[in-house]
Short mmCIF file of C-alpha atoms in Angstrom, two decimals:
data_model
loop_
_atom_site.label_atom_id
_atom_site.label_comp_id
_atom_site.label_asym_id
_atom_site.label_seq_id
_atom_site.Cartn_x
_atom_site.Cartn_y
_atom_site.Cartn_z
CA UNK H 1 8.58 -0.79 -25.27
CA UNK H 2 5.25 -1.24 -23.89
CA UNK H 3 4.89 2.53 -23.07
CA UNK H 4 5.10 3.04 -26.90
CA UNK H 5 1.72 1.29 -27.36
CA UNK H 6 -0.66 3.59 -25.84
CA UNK H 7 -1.68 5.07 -29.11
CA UNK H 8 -2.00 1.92 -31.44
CA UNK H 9 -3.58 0.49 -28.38
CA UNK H 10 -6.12 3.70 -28.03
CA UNK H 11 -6.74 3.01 -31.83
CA UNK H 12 -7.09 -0.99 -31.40
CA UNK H 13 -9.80 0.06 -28.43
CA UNK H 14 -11.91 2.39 -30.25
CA UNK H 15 -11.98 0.19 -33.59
CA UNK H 16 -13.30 -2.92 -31.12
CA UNK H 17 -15.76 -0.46 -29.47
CA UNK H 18 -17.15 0.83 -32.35
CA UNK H 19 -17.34 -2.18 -34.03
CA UNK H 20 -20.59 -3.72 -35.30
CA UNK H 21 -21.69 -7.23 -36.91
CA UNK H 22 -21.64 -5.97 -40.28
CA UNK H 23 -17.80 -4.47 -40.41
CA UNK H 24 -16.26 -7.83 -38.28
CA UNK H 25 -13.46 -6.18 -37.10
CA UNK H 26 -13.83 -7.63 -33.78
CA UNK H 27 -13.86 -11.09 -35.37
CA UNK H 28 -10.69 -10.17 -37.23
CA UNK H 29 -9.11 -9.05 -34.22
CA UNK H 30 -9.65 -12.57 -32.76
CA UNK H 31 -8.95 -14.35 -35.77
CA UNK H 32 -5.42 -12.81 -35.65
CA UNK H 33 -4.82 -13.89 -31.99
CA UNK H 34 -4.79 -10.28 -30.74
CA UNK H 35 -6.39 -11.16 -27.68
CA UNK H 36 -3.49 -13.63 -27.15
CA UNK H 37 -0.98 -10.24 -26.96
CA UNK H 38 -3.16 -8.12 -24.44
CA UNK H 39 -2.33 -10.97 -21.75
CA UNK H 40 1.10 -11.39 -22.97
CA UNK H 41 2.15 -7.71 -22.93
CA UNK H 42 -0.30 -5.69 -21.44
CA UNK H 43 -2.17 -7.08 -18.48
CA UNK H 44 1.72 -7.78 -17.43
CA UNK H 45 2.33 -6.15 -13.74
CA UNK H 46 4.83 -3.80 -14.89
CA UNK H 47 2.13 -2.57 -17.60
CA UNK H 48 1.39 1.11 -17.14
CA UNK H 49 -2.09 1.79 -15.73
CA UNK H 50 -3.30 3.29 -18.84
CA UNK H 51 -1.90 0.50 -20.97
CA UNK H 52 -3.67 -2.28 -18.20
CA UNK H 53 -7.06 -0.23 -18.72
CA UNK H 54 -7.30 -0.05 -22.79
CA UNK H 55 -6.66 -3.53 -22.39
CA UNK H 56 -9.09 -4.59 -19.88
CA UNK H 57 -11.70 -2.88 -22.51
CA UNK H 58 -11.08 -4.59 -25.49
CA UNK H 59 -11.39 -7.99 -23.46
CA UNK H 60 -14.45 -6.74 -21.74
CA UNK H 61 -15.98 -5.63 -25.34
CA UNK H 62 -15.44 -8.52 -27.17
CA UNK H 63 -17.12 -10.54 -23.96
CA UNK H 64 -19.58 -8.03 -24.21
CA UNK H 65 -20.18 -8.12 -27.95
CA UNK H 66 -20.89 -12.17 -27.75
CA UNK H 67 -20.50 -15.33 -26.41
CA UNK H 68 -18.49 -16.96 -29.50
CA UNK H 69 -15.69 -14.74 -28.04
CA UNK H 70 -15.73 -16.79 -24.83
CA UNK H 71 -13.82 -19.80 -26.05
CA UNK H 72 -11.22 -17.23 -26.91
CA UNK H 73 -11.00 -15.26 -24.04
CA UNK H 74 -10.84 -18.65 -22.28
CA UNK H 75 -8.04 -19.69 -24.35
CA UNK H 76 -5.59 -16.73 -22.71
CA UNK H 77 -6.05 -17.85 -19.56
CA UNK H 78 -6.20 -13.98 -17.58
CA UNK H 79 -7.87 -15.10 -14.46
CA UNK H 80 -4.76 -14.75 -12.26
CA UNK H 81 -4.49 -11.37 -13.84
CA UNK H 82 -7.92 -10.32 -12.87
CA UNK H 83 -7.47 -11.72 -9.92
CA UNK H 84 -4.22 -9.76 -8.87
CA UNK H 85 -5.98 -6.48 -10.71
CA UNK H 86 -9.42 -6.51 -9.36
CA UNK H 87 -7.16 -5.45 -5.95
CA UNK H 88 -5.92 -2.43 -7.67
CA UNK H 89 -5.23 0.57 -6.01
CA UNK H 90 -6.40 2.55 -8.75
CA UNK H 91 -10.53 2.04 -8.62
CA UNK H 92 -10.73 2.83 -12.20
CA UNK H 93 -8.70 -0.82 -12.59
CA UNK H 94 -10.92 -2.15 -9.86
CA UNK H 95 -14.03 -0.99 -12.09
CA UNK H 96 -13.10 -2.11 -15.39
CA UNK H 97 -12.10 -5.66 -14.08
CA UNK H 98 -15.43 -5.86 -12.52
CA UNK H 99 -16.98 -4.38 -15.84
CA UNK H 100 -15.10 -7.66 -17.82
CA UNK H 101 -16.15 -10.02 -15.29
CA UNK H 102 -19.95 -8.61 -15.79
CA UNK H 103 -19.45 -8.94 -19.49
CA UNK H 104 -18.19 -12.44 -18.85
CA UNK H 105 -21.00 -13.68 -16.83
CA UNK H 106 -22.93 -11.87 -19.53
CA UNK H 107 -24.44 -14.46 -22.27
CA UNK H 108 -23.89 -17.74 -20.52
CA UNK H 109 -22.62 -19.40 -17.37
CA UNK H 110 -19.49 -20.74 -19.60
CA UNK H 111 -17.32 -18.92 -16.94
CA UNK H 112 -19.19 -19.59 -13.36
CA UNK H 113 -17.04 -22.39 -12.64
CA UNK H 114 -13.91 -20.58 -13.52
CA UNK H 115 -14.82 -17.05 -11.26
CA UNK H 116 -15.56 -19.48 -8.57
CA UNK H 117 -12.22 -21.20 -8.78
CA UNK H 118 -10.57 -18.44 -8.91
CA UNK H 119 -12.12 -16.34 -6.30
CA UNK H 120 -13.54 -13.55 -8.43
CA UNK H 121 -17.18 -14.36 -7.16
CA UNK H 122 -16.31 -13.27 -3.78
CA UNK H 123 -14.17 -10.61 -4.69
CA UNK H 124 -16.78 -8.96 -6.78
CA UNK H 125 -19.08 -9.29 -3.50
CA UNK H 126 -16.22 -7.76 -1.29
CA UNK H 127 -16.18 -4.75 -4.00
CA UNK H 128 -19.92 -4.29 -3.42
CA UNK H 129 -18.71 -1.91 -0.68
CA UNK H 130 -15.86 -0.64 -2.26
CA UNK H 131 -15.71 2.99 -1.51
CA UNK H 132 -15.55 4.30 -5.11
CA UNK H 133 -18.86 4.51 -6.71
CA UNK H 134 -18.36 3.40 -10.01
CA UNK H 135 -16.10 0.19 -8.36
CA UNK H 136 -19.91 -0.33 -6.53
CA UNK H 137 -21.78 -0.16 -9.48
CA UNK H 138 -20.06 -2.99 -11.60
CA UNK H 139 -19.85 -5.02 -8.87
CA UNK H 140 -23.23 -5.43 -8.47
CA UNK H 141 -23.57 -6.21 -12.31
CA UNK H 142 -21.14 -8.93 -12.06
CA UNK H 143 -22.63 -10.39 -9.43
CA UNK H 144 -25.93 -10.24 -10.86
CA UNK H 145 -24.96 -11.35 -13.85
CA UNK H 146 -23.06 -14.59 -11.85
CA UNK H 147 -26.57 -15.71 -10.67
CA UNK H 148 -28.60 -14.75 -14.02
CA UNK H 149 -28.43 -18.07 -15.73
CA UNK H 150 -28.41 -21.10 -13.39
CA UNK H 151 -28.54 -21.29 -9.59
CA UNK H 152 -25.17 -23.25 -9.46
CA UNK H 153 -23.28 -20.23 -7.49
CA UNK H 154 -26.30 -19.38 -5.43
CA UNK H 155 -24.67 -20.48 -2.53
CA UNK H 156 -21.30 -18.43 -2.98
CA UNK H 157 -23.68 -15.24 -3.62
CA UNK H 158 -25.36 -15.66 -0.63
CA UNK H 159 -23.32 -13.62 1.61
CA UNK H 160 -23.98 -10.35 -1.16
CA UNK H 161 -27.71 -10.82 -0.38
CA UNK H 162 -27.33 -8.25 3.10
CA UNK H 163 -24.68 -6.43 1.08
CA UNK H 164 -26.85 -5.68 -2.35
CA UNK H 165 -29.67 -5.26 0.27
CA UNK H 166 -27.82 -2.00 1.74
CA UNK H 167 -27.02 -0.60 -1.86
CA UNK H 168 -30.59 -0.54 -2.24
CA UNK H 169 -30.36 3.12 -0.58
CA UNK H 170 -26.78 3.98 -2.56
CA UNK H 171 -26.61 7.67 -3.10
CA UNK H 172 -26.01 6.72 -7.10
CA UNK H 173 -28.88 5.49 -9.08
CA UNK H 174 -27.48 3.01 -11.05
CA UNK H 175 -25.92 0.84 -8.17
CA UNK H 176 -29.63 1.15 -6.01
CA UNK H 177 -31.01 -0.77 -9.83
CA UNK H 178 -28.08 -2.63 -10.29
CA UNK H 179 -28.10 -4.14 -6.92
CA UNK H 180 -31.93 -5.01 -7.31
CA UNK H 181 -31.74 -6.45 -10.43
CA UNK H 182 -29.00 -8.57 -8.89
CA UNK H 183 -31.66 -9.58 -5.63
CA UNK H 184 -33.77 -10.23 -8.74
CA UNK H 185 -32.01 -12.57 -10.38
CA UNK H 186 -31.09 -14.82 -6.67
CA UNK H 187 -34.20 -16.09 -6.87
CA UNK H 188 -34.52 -16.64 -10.87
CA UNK H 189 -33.57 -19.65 -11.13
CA UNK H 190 -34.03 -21.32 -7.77
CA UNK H 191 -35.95 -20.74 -4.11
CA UNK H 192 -32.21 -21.62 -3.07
CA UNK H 193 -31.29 -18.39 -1.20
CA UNK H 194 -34.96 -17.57 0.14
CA UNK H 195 -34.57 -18.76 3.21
#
């Protein structure tokens, strides 16, 4: 019963997030193919929310925790997933999908090709202007982070450059930085989008 694994899951979550180098639970928890069961079981659509979210953080921290996680994370295949839950009625969804697609596009560009294929580039732009604030603010992270380390979806960004350009006058702090860090990092690599 997948409603009966909201507390080990709650446990699994906080033991990933508090994790550090030195303990190696996280590399445990990969080693043992965990990640394997949070797409089998709990990014499933019949998943409760809360069971969807605790998931979508312990992908998101081990993404965030390194880049020798990616080949894992790879290996379960959740883009359809993300796809179908970054259009989640529930924003907090919306914001943690965009969080794990941040995370993703955090250490390398291992998984440009794959948001691009998938469509996750330009959803993250279309969430730019979602209308829940913390939905904004990740956004803007994962798209800066999708044109951090090469230029090679510079030209599937460009339509977030009026967008990001807007959010530069957000009521909330973090997305007005967020959103020029991500301006920032359009012109990093290349003078691609500067005309």
């Amino acid at each position: 019963n997948k409603d009966s694994m909201n507390s080990p899951l709650s446990f699994l979550c906080r033991l990933v997030l508090y994790d550090s180098k030195e303990r190696g639970f996280i590399k445990q928890f990969v080693d043992e193919k965990f990640a394997a069961v949070l797409e089998i079981y709990l990014l499933a659509e019949d998943s409760s929310s809360a069971l969807v979210l605790e998931s979508l953080a312990l992908l998101s921290q081990l993404a965030r925790f390194s880049k020798d996680y990616y080949e894992d994370i790879n290996e379960i295949q959740p883009y359809t997933d993300l796809k179908r839950l970054i259009g989640h009625k529930d924003p907090a969804i919306r914001s943690r999908v965009l969080n794990l697609i941040g995370n993703l596009c955090r250490h390398t560009n291992y998984f440009y090709e794959i948001m691009q294929k998938y469509d996750l580039i330009k959803e993250c732009i279309r969430l730019c202007e979602d209308p829940d604030r913390s939905a904004r603010k990740f956004a803007c992270v994962a798209v800066g982070n999708a044109g951090f380390h090469d230029s090679s979806l510079y030209e599937a960004l460009r339509p977030a450059i009026p967008i990001l350009g807007n959010l530069l006058k957000d009521t909330e702090e973090k997305t007005r930085s967020n959103a020029a860090a991500a301006l920032g990092n359009f012109v990093r690599n290349s003078a691609q989008l500067d005309q």
